[in-house]
Amino acid sequence: MSAKVNATNDLRSKLLDRYAKDIEGILGCYDRLIITGMLVDVGHPDAMTAQLRHLNIRCFDLGVFAEPLRDQVRDNAILLARQAGLEIQYLERKGLRKEARVAEILAKRGRHPGLVHIFSAMESCKCFKPWHDKKSGRTGLKLTGGRCLHYYFYFIDEQLGLGYVRVPTWLPFRLQIYFNQHQWLANQLRAQGIAFELADNTFVACGDWTKAQALVAGFEIKTLAARLHALAEAFCPVVKQFGRGYHWSLMQVEYALDVVFKSAQVLRPVYEEISRQAIFTVKAPDIARFLNKRLSPEAEAHSDFHTRVEGTRIKHQLNRQAIKMYDKAGRVLRIECVSNDVSFYRHHRKVEHRDGTSDYRVADLKKSIFSLGDLAGLMRAGCGRYLEFIGELEDRSGGQTNLDKISRPVKDERERSWRGFNFFLGNDLAVLLGVVRGEYQISGMSNRRMQAVLPGKSSGQIGRILKRLRLHGLIKKVGKTYKYYLTELGRRAVLVGLKLKEHLIVPDLATASA
């Protein structure tokens, strides 16, 4: 295996061994990260009720406390828009892709740090509702569904790159922050002076893959927490009124393992073959094994294949977890672990009990952002198990490559196009079956000898047939003679032609009605 692949010695797969010379590098890091923030002082009903009681405000007068905070968020959004020379865009209809609009703005604006755009929209949210129990006489708050105005602040951060903060205008002001670690890594590589090429959220080239992976391993969660707090203060100023600030939790996490091939010509047939086999061979127990889980009776698992503009995707779903495989940017094989509930994962950690005691045991992963370090190892292992699985699939990509070579048009030295061979076309099949005659294997074939095999063809027509065969790599010419012999590819192609004729075409036509 090449030195570039050796840098990721925790991965084991026959696919990596088989195509080591064709692999440019391997990189694993978080892709899409969505983090939610909860104000500790007012984040849940009991805490909010305590705040109101401390201020001598009745629960049914919640608006007295909440409305000034709402106005702060609105005024801050208007001020930030004015300072950045932006206009807040209100989304009146569903289905408008905010990312597409932001991409248009970035194409004109450039990618320098700062506020990019602000959207506003009426959306669903969790909010407090007063209640009174007539039997007990108790009054309090409960968290229920509602709607309020939300702001989406899209920004480019010097550390995190492109992201957004989603800010509601009503209590409990639960934030949602998105960023992509590939963008963060790009900033780190740029600071280190390491050349790279980033296509959307995929590295297709890097001057030092080993260093890039080391930078990912050095991702500091304390630094991230400080950055999240700074973003909260900038876009949701009400946080300054609550001393305990925000508690950050993981809402959605994607970990991407990219195997970067040197050319799309190598990856294309490989991906077509393994994706075709994987959609039929991966079963529910396999998906559970990839994710290091036992399959419970109530688990829901399924697989699907989807074609997109930028490539294809295969997805294996297990409840709220998934493993995906893509062909990204033409030459990147991406395996991605997705979690919408990170407590699905279990690891050995310190568990604190309500009675004040603690011990170390295997337990569910905490949803705190400080679990990101352990989660990276768990998700990378899942990607590795999937990579190992697809490496065991039968590799028939070489056959696909050869079929493409035979059936696609080619150009000669004069740039003239010569069509390929179609196994189901009578004339082409007759040519392939004609060149397999035993005497040709001993003394070679020539234009004159082929006239007896292909009656009705002139010398000029057979000459053009021989050239087609030679340009497609099916025959080779003996130097300074007019004799041709089948190549290894030619012999295999002819064998396929014989099988098609004897075992498929002739039997099927024999049973067909006139």
Short mmCIF file of C-alpha atoms in Angstrom, two decimals:
data_model
loop_
_atom_site.label_atom_id
_atom_site.label_comp_id
_atom_site.label_asym_id
_atom_site.label_seq_id
_atom_site.Cartn_x
_atom_site.Cartn_y
_atom_site.Cartn_z
CA MET A 1 0.00 0.00 0.00
CA SER A 2 1.26 3.51 -0.77
CA ALA A 3 2.61 5.84 1.90
CA LYS A 4 -0.39 8.11 1.50
CA VAL A 5 -2.76 5.29 2.40
CA ASN A 6 -0.51 4.01 5.19
CA ALA A 7 -1.22 7.21 7.10
CA THR A 8 -4.68 5.81 7.83
CA ASN A 9 -3.55 2.46 9.20
CA ASP A 10 -6.72 2.08 11.28
CA LEU A 11 -8.61 1.26 8.06
CA ARG A 12 -8.62 -2.25 6.67
CA SER A 13 -10.17 -3.03 3.29
CA LYS A 14 -9.29 -5.11 0.25
CA LEU A 15 -10.54 -2.18 -1.82
CA LEU A 16 -7.74 0.03 -0.45
CA ASP A 17 -5.17 -2.70 -1.14
CA ARG A 18 -6.51 -3.39 -4.62
CA TYR A 19 -6.44 0.25 -5.74
CA ALA A 20 -3.57 1.58 -3.60
CA LYS A 21 -1.67 2.92 -6.62
CA ASP A 22 -4.79 4.74 -7.84
CA ILE A 23 -5.61 6.44 -4.52
CA GLU A 24 -4.45 10.01 -3.99
CA GLY A 25 -5.25 10.18 -0.28
CA ILE A 26 -7.75 9.41 2.48
CA LEU A 27 -9.35 11.91 4.83
CA GLY A 28 -11.94 11.54 7.56
CA CYS A 29 -13.63 14.41 9.38
CA TYR A 30 -17.03 15.76 10.35
CA ASP A 31 -19.09 17.10 7.50
CA ARG A 32 -22.43 18.64 8.45
CA LEU A 33 -22.75 19.63 12.11
CA ILE A 34 -25.95 21.11 13.56
CA ILE A 35 -25.65 22.19 17.20
CA THR A 36 -28.50 23.41 19.38
CA GLY A 37 -28.14 25.85 22.26
CA MET A 38 -30.38 25.96 25.33
CA LEU A 39 -30.35 28.88 27.76
CA VAL A 40 -29.67 27.15 31.07
CA ASP A 41 -31.46 29.79 33.17
CA VAL A 42 -34.74 29.65 31.20
CA GLY A 43 -34.39 26.58 29.00
CA HIS A 44 -37.02 24.37 30.62
CA PRO A 45 -40.38 25.06 32.36
CA ASP A 46 -39.19 24.78 35.98
CA ALA A 47 -36.27 27.14 35.37
CA MET A 48 -38.51 29.66 33.59
CA THR A 49 -41.11 29.47 36.34
CA ALA A 50 -38.42 30.12 38.95
CA GLN A 51 -37.25 33.18 37.00
CA LEU A 52 -40.76 34.62 36.89
CA ARG A 53 -41.33 34.02 40.60
CA HIS A 54 -38.01 35.70 41.42
CA LEU A 55 -39.21 38.77 39.49
CA ASN A 56 -42.74 38.57 41.01
CA ILE A 57 -44.31 38.01 37.60
CA ARG A 58 -47.33 35.71 37.24
CA CYS A 59 -47.02 32.80 34.80
CA PHE A 60 -50.03 34.11 32.86
CA ASP A 61 -48.16 37.41 32.47
CA LEU A 62 -45.26 35.70 30.67
CA GLY A 63 -45.53 38.27 27.88
CA VAL A 64 -44.41 41.03 30.26
CA PHE A 65 -41.07 39.24 30.53
CA ALA A 66 -40.81 37.80 27.00
CA GLU A 67 -41.85 40.73 24.78
CA PRO A 68 -38.91 43.05 25.62
CA LEU A 69 -36.56 40.15 24.85
CA ARG A 70 -38.31 39.57 21.52
CA ASP A 71 -37.85 43.24 20.64
CA GLN A 72 -34.12 43.00 21.46
CA VAL A 73 -33.67 40.16 18.97
CA ARG A 74 -35.60 42.01 16.26
CA ASP A 75 -33.79 45.30 16.82
CA ASN A 76 -30.44 43.53 16.76
CA ALA A 77 -31.25 41.83 13.45
CA ILE A 78 -32.25 45.16 11.89
CA LEU A 79 -29.08 46.83 13.21
CA LEU A 80 -26.79 44.07 11.91
CA ALA A 81 -28.45 44.19 8.49
CA ARG A 82 -28.02 47.98 8.33
CA GLN A 83 -24.36 47.80 9.38
CA ALA A 84 -23.61 45.12 6.74
CA GLY A 85 -25.58 46.88 4.01
CA LEU A 86 -28.03 43.98 3.77
CA GLU A 87 -31.78 43.69 3.47
CA ILE A 88 -33.56 41.05 5.54
CA GLN A 89 -35.29 38.64 3.14
CA TYR A 90 -38.62 37.33 4.40
CA LEU A 91 -39.44 33.81 3.21
CA GLU A 92 -43.12 33.78 2.32
CA ARG A 93 -43.27 30.28 0.86
CA LYS A 94 -41.85 26.90 1.72
CA GLY A 95 -39.41 25.13 -0.54
CA LEU A 96 -37.12 28.09 -1.23
CA ARG A 97 -33.57 26.79 -0.81
CA LYS A 98 -31.70 29.23 1.37
CA GLU A 99 -28.38 27.62 0.41
CA ALA A 100 -28.98 28.36 -3.28
CA ARG A 101 -29.68 32.03 -2.54
CA VAL A 102 -26.57 32.26 -0.34
CA ALA A 103 -24.48 30.68 -3.12
CA GLU A 104 -25.69 33.39 -5.52
CA ILE A 105 -24.69 36.09 -3.04
CA LEU A 106 -21.27 34.53 -2.41
CA ALA A 107 -20.58 34.39 -6.15
CA LYS A 108 -20.90 38.20 -6.26
CA ARG A 109 -19.67 39.06 -2.75
CA GLY A 110 -16.67 36.77 -2.42
CA ARG A 111 -15.81 34.58 0.56
CA HIS A 112 -14.25 37.10 2.93
CA PRO A 113 -15.33 36.86 6.62
CA GLY A 114 -18.46 38.66 7.75
CA LEU A 115 -22.24 38.58 7.59
CA VAL A 116 -23.44 37.22 4.25
CA HIS A 117 -27.25 37.39 4.39
CA ILE A 118 -30.25 37.38 6.74
CA PHE A 119 -33.49 35.49 6.19
CA SER A 120 -36.62 35.71 8.32
CA ALA A 121 -39.51 33.25 8.40
CA MET A 122 -42.46 32.20 10.53
CA GLU A 123 -41.62 28.69 11.67
CA SER A 124 -42.58 26.13 14.27
CA CYS A 125 -40.82 26.20 17.61
CA LYS A 126 -41.07 25.04 21.20
CA CYS A 127 -42.50 27.73 23.46
CA PHE A 128 -43.85 28.11 26.99
CA LYS A 129 -47.57 28.04 27.72
CA PRO A 130 -49.09 28.92 31.14
CA TRP A 131 -51.36 26.35 32.78
CA HIS A 132 -53.42 26.11 35.96
CA ASP A 133 -54.49 22.91 37.75
CA LYS A 134 -57.85 23.54 39.45
CA LYS A 135 -57.57 20.47 41.68
CA SER A 136 -54.18 21.31 43.19
CA GLY A 137 -54.39 25.06 42.67
CA ARG A 138 -50.91 25.04 41.12
CA THR A 139 -49.92 27.37 38.30
CA GLY A 140 -46.89 26.89 36.09
CA LEU A 141 -45.50 26.68 32.57
CA LYS A 142 -45.26 23.82 30.12
CA LEU A 143 -43.28 23.50 26.90
CA THR A 144 -45.50 23.03 23.87
CA GLY A 145 -45.53 23.55 20.12
CA GLY A 146 -46.01 26.99 18.65
CA ARG A 147 -44.87 29.40 15.95
CA CYS A 148 -42.78 32.55 15.99
CA LEU A 149 -40.57 34.63 13.73
CA HIS A 150 -37.09 33.18 13.19
CA TYR A 151 -33.96 34.81 11.79
CA TYR A 152 -31.28 32.94 9.83
CA PHE A 153 -27.94 34.73 10.00
CA TYR A 154 -25.60 33.34 7.33
CA PHE A 155 -21.98 34.24 7.93
CA ILE A 156 -18.40 33.36 7.05
CA ASP A 157 -16.36 32.90 10.19
CA GLU A 158 -12.55 33.10 10.22
CA GLN A 159 -12.43 29.76 12.04
CA LEU A 160 -15.58 27.84 11.09
CA GLY A 161 -16.07 29.08 7.55
CA LEU A 162 -19.59 29.31 6.11
CA GLY A 163 -22.41 28.65 8.56
CA TYR A 164 -25.61 30.01 9.97
CA VAL A 165 -27.29 30.76 13.30
CA ARG A 166 -31.06 30.24 13.53
CA VAL A 167 -32.53 32.55 16.19
CA PRO A 168 -36.18 32.43 17.36
CA THR A 169 -37.79 35.60 18.66
CA TRP A 170 -39.61 33.98 21.58
CA LEU A 171 -38.71 32.19 24.77
CA PRO A 172 -36.87 29.89 25.39
CA PHE A 173 -34.70 31.17 22.48
CA ARG A 174 -33.28 27.82 21.49
CA LEU A 175 -30.53 28.42 18.94
CA GLN A 176 -29.47 26.25 16.05
CA ILE A 177 -25.96 26.66 14.63
CA TYR A 178 -24.64 24.96 11.52
CA PHE A 179 -21.12 24.65 10.15
CA ASN A 180 -19.05 22.16 8.16
CA GLN A 181 -15.70 20.88 9.43
CA HIS A 182 -14.37 20.67 5.88
CA GLN A 183 -14.60 24.49 5.78
CA TRP A 184 -12.85 24.68 9.14
CA LEU A 185 -10.07 22.40 7.86
CA ALA A 186 -9.65 24.52 4.73
CA ASN A 187 -8.95 27.55 6.95
CA GLN A 188 -6.43 25.51 8.97
CA LEU A 189 -4.62 24.30 5.85
CA ARG A 190 -4.53 27.83 4.49
CA ALA A 191 -2.98 29.06 7.75
CA GLN A 192 -0.38 26.26 7.56
CA GLY A 193 0.51 27.12 3.98
CA ILE A 194 -0.59 23.70 2.68
CA ALA A 195 -2.03 23.73 -0.84
CA PHE A 196 -5.41 22.11 -1.38
CA GLU A 197 -8.41 22.03 -3.70
CA LEU A 198 -11.89 22.05 -2.22
CA ALA A 199 -14.92 21.24 -4.39
CA ASP A 200 -17.98 22.26 -2.40
CA ASN A 201 -17.40 20.30 0.83
CA THR A 202 -14.97 17.74 -0.57
CA PHE A 203 -11.18 17.85 -0.71
CA VAL A 204 -10.09 16.58 -4.14
CA ALA A 205 -6.43 17.50 -3.68
CA CYS A 206 -4.16 18.22 -0.73
CA GLY A 207 -0.43 18.83 -0.45
CA ASP A 208 -0.18 16.78 2.74
CA TRP A 209 -3.00 14.35 3.54
CA THR A 210 -1.30 13.13 6.71
CA LYS A 211 -0.99 16.66 8.07
CA ALA A 212 -4.61 17.36 7.17
CA GLN A 213 -5.76 14.33 9.18
CA ALA A 214 -3.55 15.44 12.09
CA LEU A 215 -5.20 18.88 12.04
CA VAL A 216 -8.61 17.22 12.23
CA ALA A 217 -7.44 15.17 15.22
CA GLY A 218 -6.34 18.41 16.91
CA PHE A 219 -9.78 20.03 16.67
CA GLU A 220 -10.33 21.68 20.09
CA ILE A 221 -13.85 21.50 21.45
CA LYS A 222 -13.18 24.19 24.08
CA THR A 223 -12.26 26.57 21.26
CA LEU A 224 -15.47 25.59 19.46
CA ALA A 225 -17.55 26.23 22.60
CA ALA A 226 -16.03 29.71 22.94
CA ARG A 227 -16.78 30.43 19.27
CA LEU A 228 -20.38 29.28 19.65
CA HIS A 229 -20.82 31.57 22.64
CA ALA A 230 -19.44 34.50 20.62
CA LEU A 231 -21.91 33.77 17.80
CA ALA A 232 -24.77 33.59 20.31
CA GLU A 233 -23.86 36.99 21.77
CA ALA A 234 -23.61 38.52 18.30
CA PHE A 235 -26.95 37.25 16.95
CA CYS A 236 -29.03 36.64 20.09
CA PRO A 237 -28.16 39.48 22.53
CA VAL A 238 -30.63 38.29 25.20
CA VAL A 239 -27.98 35.76 26.30
CA LYS A 240 -26.20 38.60 28.09
CA GLN A 241 -29.07 38.79 30.58
CA PHE A 242 -28.62 35.20 31.73
CA GLY A 243 -25.43 34.47 33.59
CA ARG A 244 -25.20 30.73 32.90
CA GLY A 245 -25.34 31.17 29.13
CA TYR A 246 -26.07 28.42 26.62
CA HIS A 247 -25.62 24.67 26.94
CA TRP A 248 -24.60 23.22 23.55
CA SER A 249 -25.94 19.87 22.33
CA LEU A 250 -25.52 17.80 19.16
CA MET A 251 -28.65 17.74 17.01
CA GLN A 252 -27.33 16.26 13.75
CA VAL A 253 -23.84 14.96 13.03
CA GLU A 254 -22.32 13.67 9.80
CA TYR A 255 -18.87 12.08 9.65
CA ALA A 256 -17.38 11.65 6.17
CA LEU A 257 -14.58 9.26 5.21
CA ASP A 258 -13.25 10.22 1.76
CA VAL A 259 -11.13 7.94 -0.42
CA VAL A 260 -9.76 10.28 -3.10
CA PHE A 261 -8.87 8.57 -6.38
CA LYS A 262 -6.39 10.02 -8.85
CA SER A 263 -8.85 9.92 -11.72
CA ALA A 264 -12.57 9.58 -12.33
CA GLN A 265 -11.86 6.91 -14.95
CA VAL A 266 -10.67 4.55 -12.21
CA LEU A 267 -13.40 5.30 -9.66
CA ARG A 268 -16.38 5.25 -12.03
CA PRO A 269 -16.49 1.50 -12.79
CA VAL A 270 -15.46 0.62 -9.23
CA TYR A 271 -18.27 2.68 -7.72
CA GLU A 272 -20.85 1.45 -10.21
CA GLU A 273 -20.03 -2.14 -9.33
CA ILE A 274 -19.87 -1.88 -5.52
CA SER A 275 -22.98 0.34 -5.29
CA ARG A 276 -24.96 -2.07 -7.49
CA GLN A 277 -23.94 -5.01 -5.33
CA ALA A 278 -24.32 -3.20 -2.01
CA ILE A 279 -27.95 -2.23 -2.59
CA PHE A 280 -28.81 -5.95 -2.92
CA THR A 281 -26.40 -7.54 -0.43
CA VAL A 282 -26.60 -5.21 2.60
CA LYS A 283 -29.30 -6.49 4.95
CA ALA A 284 -30.68 -5.13 8.23
CA PRO A 285 -28.24 -7.14 10.41
CA ASP A 286 -25.34 -5.78 8.32
CA ILE A 287 -26.43 -2.18 8.89
CA ALA A 288 -26.60 -2.83 12.65
CA ARG A 289 -23.13 -4.41 12.55
CA PHE A 290 -21.66 -1.41 10.70
CA LEU A 291 -22.97 0.78 13.52
CA ASN A 292 -21.76 -1.68 16.19
CA LYS A 293 -25.28 -2.44 17.43
CA ARG A 294 -27.41 -5.49 17.95
CA LEU A 295 -30.52 -5.48 15.81
CA SER A 296 -33.55 -5.07 18.07
CA PRO A 297 -36.97 -6.49 17.02
CA GLU A 298 -38.49 -3.01 16.76
CA ALA A 299 -35.67 -1.59 14.61
CA GLU A 300 -36.61 -0.19 11.20
CA ALA A 301 -33.93 -0.67 8.54
CA HIS A 302 -33.94 -0.15 4.78
CA SER A 303 -31.67 0.79 1.88
CA ASP A 304 -32.25 2.97 -1.17
CA PHE A 305 -30.40 4.24 -4.21
CA HIS A 306 -30.76 7.83 -5.41
CA THR A 307 -29.41 9.67 -8.44
CA ARG A 308 -28.54 13.32 -7.99
CA VAL A 309 -27.16 16.05 -10.25
CA GLU A 310 -23.68 15.80 -8.73
CA GLY A 311 -23.60 11.99 -8.58
CA THR A 312 -25.35 8.99 -7.05
CA ARG A 313 -25.97 8.01 -3.45
CA ILE A 314 -26.72 4.75 -1.69
CA LYS A 315 -28.23 4.99 1.80
CA HIS A 316 -28.71 2.39 4.51
CA GLN A 317 -31.08 3.60 7.25
CA LEU A 318 -31.44 2.19 10.78
CA ASN A 319 -34.02 4.18 12.77
CA ARG A 320 -32.46 7.66 13.15
CA GLN A 321 -28.99 6.56 12.03
CA ALA A 322 -27.68 6.04 8.51
CA ILE A 323 -24.66 5.05 6.48
CA LYS A 324 -24.35 6.57 3.03
CA MET A 325 -22.00 6.10 0.09
CA TYR A 326 -21.44 8.72 -2.63
CA ASP A 327 -19.29 9.35 -5.66
CA LYS A 328 -18.34 12.95 -4.93
CA ALA A 329 -16.76 15.35 -7.41
CA GLY A 330 -16.27 12.49 -9.88
CA ARG A 331 -13.29 10.87 -8.15
CA VAL A 332 -14.02 10.76 -4.42
CA LEU A 333 -15.58 7.70 -2.81
CA ARG A 334 -17.30 9.04 0.29
CA ILE A 335 -18.65 6.86 3.08
CA GLU A 336 -20.68 8.86 5.56
CA CYS A 337 -22.10 8.08 8.99
CA VAL A 338 -25.14 10.19 9.92
CA SER A 339 -26.72 10.48 13.36
CA ASN A 340 -29.83 12.37 14.37
CA ASP A 341 -29.52 11.08 17.95
CA VAL A 342 -25.95 10.56 19.13
CA SER A 343 -27.12 8.80 22.30
CA PHE A 344 -27.57 5.81 19.97
CA TYR A 345 -23.83 5.25 20.35
CA ARG A 346 -22.40 3.69 23.49
CA HIS A 347 -18.91 3.90 24.95
CA HIS A 348 -17.01 3.45 28.19
CA ARG A 349 -17.31 6.62 30.28
CA LYS A 350 -17.83 7.98 33.77
CA VAL A 351 -21.48 7.75 34.85
CA GLU A 352 -22.68 9.98 37.68
CA HIS A 353 -25.68 8.79 39.71
CA ARG A 354 -28.37 10.82 41.47
CA ASP A 355 -27.12 9.78 44.89
CA GLY A 356 -23.81 11.51 44.19
CA THR A 357 -21.81 8.37 43.44
CA SER A 358 -20.15 7.60 40.12
CA ASP A 359 -18.50 4.71 38.33
CA TYR A 360 -17.11 3.82 34.90
CA ARG A 361 -19.25 1.69 32.60
CA VAL A 362 -20.49 1.35 29.02
CA ALA A 363 -23.26 3.91 28.63
CA ASP A 364 -25.05 6.01 26.03
CA LEU A 365 -23.03 8.84 24.56
CA LYS A 366 -23.94 12.26 25.99
CA LYS A 367 -25.42 14.77 23.57
CA SER A 368 -23.06 17.53 24.73
CA ILE A 369 -20.63 18.97 22.16
CA PHE A 370 -17.84 17.68 24.42
CA SER A 371 -18.72 14.19 23.13
CA LEU A 372 -17.47 15.13 19.65
CA GLY A 373 -14.01 13.67 20.33
CA ASP A 374 -15.31 10.20 21.26
CA LEU A 375 -18.03 10.34 18.62
CA ALA A 376 -15.46 10.86 15.83
CA GLY A 377 -13.80 7.56 16.72
CA LEU A 378 -17.12 5.70 16.89
CA MET A 379 -18.39 7.05 13.55
CA ARG A 380 -15.04 6.54 11.82
CA ALA A 381 -15.09 2.92 12.97
CA GLY A 382 -18.57 2.55 11.43
CA CYS A 383 -17.32 3.96 8.12
CA GLY A 384 -14.34 1.62 8.34
CA ARG A 385 -16.56 -1.44 8.80
CA TYR A 386 -18.59 -0.46 5.75
CA LEU A 387 -15.41 0.12 3.74
CA GLU A 388 -14.19 -3.32 4.78
CA PHE A 389 -17.53 -4.84 3.72
CA ILE A 390 -17.55 -3.33 0.23
CA GLY A 391 -13.94 -4.45 -0.19
CA GLU A 392 -15.16 -8.04 0.12
CA LEU A 393 -17.69 -7.65 -2.71
CA GLU A 394 -16.78 -9.30 -5.99
CA ASP A 395 -14.82 -6.83 -8.07
CA ARG A 396 -16.17 -6.87 -11.59
CA SER A 397 -15.27 -3.27 -12.35
CA GLY A 398 -12.55 -4.42 -14.76
CA GLY A 399 -15.23 -6.09 -16.88
CA GLN A 400 -17.23 -2.86 -16.94
CA THR A 401 -14.11 -0.97 -18.03
CA ASN A 402 -13.43 -3.46 -20.82
CA LEU A 403 -17.07 -3.38 -21.93
CA ASP A 404 -16.88 0.41 -22.16
CA LYS A 405 -13.67 0.12 -24.16
CA ILE A 406 -15.27 -2.28 -26.64
CA SER A 407 -18.66 -0.59 -27.02
CA ARG A 408 -17.73 3.11 -27.00
CA PRO A 409 -16.56 4.98 -30.12
CA VAL A 410 -12.83 5.64 -30.48
CA LYS A 411 -10.83 8.01 -32.66
CA ASP A 412 -7.91 7.20 -34.94
CA GLU A 413 -4.78 9.24 -35.64
CA ARG A 414 -6.80 11.50 -37.95
CA GLU A 415 -9.44 12.13 -35.27
CA ARG A 416 -11.96 10.09 -37.25
CA SER A 417 -14.53 8.36 -35.03
CA TRP A 418 -14.98 4.57 -35.22
CA ARG A 419 -18.07 3.13 -33.57
CA GLY A 420 -17.89 0.42 -30.93
CA PHE A 421 -19.15 -3.15 -31.05
CA ASN A 422 -22.68 -4.04 -29.97
CA PHE A 423 -23.02 -7.66 -28.80
CA PHE A 424 -26.75 -7.64 -29.62
CA LEU A 425 -26.27 -6.29 -33.16
CA GLY A 426 -26.25 -9.12 -35.70
CA ASN A 427 -23.47 -7.75 -37.91
CA ASP A 428 -21.18 -6.99 -34.96
CA LEU A 429 -21.81 -10.38 -33.34
CA ALA A 430 -21.05 -12.09 -36.67
CA VAL A 431 -17.70 -10.28 -36.84
CA LEU A 432 -16.77 -11.28 -33.27
CA LEU A 433 -17.75 -14.90 -33.87
CA GLY A 434 -15.92 -14.92 -37.20
CA VAL A 435 -12.52 -13.97 -35.77
CA VAL A 436 -12.59 -16.84 -33.26
CA ARG A 437 -12.04 -19.57 -35.89
CA GLY A 438 -9.33 -22.01 -34.81
CA GLU A 439 -7.07 -21.56 -37.84
CA TYR A 440 -6.77 -17.85 -37.07
CA GLN A 441 -5.25 -18.66 -33.69
CA ILE A 442 -2.43 -20.55 -35.41
CA SER A 443 -1.68 -18.70 -38.62
CA GLY A 444 -3.45 -15.40 -37.96
CA MET A 445 -6.26 -13.69 -39.80
CA SER A 446 -6.04 -11.47 -42.86
CA ASN A 447 -8.34 -9.50 -45.10
CA ARG A 448 -8.40 -12.28 -47.69
CA ARG A 449 -9.15 -15.03 -45.19
CA MET A 450 -11.92 -12.98 -43.57
CA GLN A 451 -13.73 -12.70 -46.93
CA ALA A 452 -14.62 -16.39 -46.65
CA VAL A 453 -16.08 -15.84 -43.15
CA LEU A 454 -17.99 -12.68 -44.02
CA PRO A 455 -19.50 -13.29 -47.47
CA GLY A 456 -20.92 -10.26 -49.14
CA LYS A 457 -18.28 -7.96 -47.64
CA SER A 458 -15.80 -6.33 -49.98
CA SER A 459 -12.10 -6.10 -49.30
CA GLY A 460 -12.49 -2.43 -48.36
CA GLN A 461 -15.30 -3.16 -45.91
CA ILE A 462 -13.33 -5.94 -44.22
CA GLY A 463 -10.31 -3.63 -44.03
CA ARG A 464 -12.43 -1.12 -42.12
CA ILE A 465 -13.73 -3.91 -39.84
CA LEU A 466 -10.16 -4.97 -39.06
CA LYS A 467 -9.25 -1.41 -38.23
CA ARG A 468 -12.26 -1.13 -35.88
CA LEU A 469 -11.17 -4.32 -34.15
CA ARG A 470 -7.60 -3.02 -33.81
CA LEU A 471 -8.58 0.45 -32.55
CA HIS A 472 -10.79 -1.16 -29.86
CA GLY A 473 -7.95 -3.39 -28.71
CA LEU A 474 -9.50 -6.68 -29.85
CA ILE A 475 -6.79 -7.65 -32.35
CA LYS A 476 -3.16 -6.76 -32.86
CA LYS A 477 -1.10 -6.67 -36.05
CA VAL A 478 2.10 -8.62 -36.57
CA GLY A 479 4.84 -6.19 -37.60
CA LYS A 480 5.63 -5.91 -41.35
CA THR A 481 2.86 -8.38 -42.26
CA TYR A 482 -0.87 -8.29 -43.02
CA LYS A 483 -1.72 -10.80 -40.30
CA TYR A 484 -3.71 -10.13 -37.14
CA TYR A 485 -4.16 -12.09 -33.91
CA LEU A 486 -6.69 -11.79 -31.10
CA THR A 487 -5.57 -9.95 -27.96
CA GLU A 488 -6.46 -11.22 -24.49
CA LEU A 489 -9.32 -8.71 -24.44
CA GLY A 490 -10.40 -9.94 -27.86
CA ARG A 491 -10.49 -13.57 -26.75
CA ARG A 492 -12.63 -12.67 -23.73
CA ALA A 493 -14.98 -10.58 -25.87
CA VAL A 494 -15.42 -13.41 -28.34
CA LEU A 495 -16.14 -15.82 -25.48
CA VAL A 496 -18.89 -13.46 -24.30
CA GLY A 497 -20.27 -13.38 -27.84
CA LEU A 498 -20.40 -17.16 -27.99
CA LYS A 499 -22.16 -17.36 -24.63
CA LEU A 500 -24.72 -14.78 -25.74
CA LYS A 501 -25.43 -16.67 -28.95
CA GLU A 502 -25.54 -20.25 -27.62
CA HIS A 503 -27.11 -19.69 -24.19
CA LEU A 504 -29.32 -16.61 -24.57
CA ILE A 505 -30.11 -15.42 -28.09
CA VAL A 506 -30.65 -18.74 -29.91
CA PRO A 507 -32.69 -20.47 -27.13
CA ASP A 508 -34.92 -17.42 -26.65
CA LEU A 509 -35.57 -17.01 -30.38
CA ALA A 510 -36.29 -20.73 -30.73
CA THR A 511 -39.20 -20.45 -28.27
CA ALA A 512 -40.60 -17.26 -29.78
CA SER A 513 -43.71 -17.54 -31.93
CA ALA A 514 -43.45 -16.64 -35.60
#
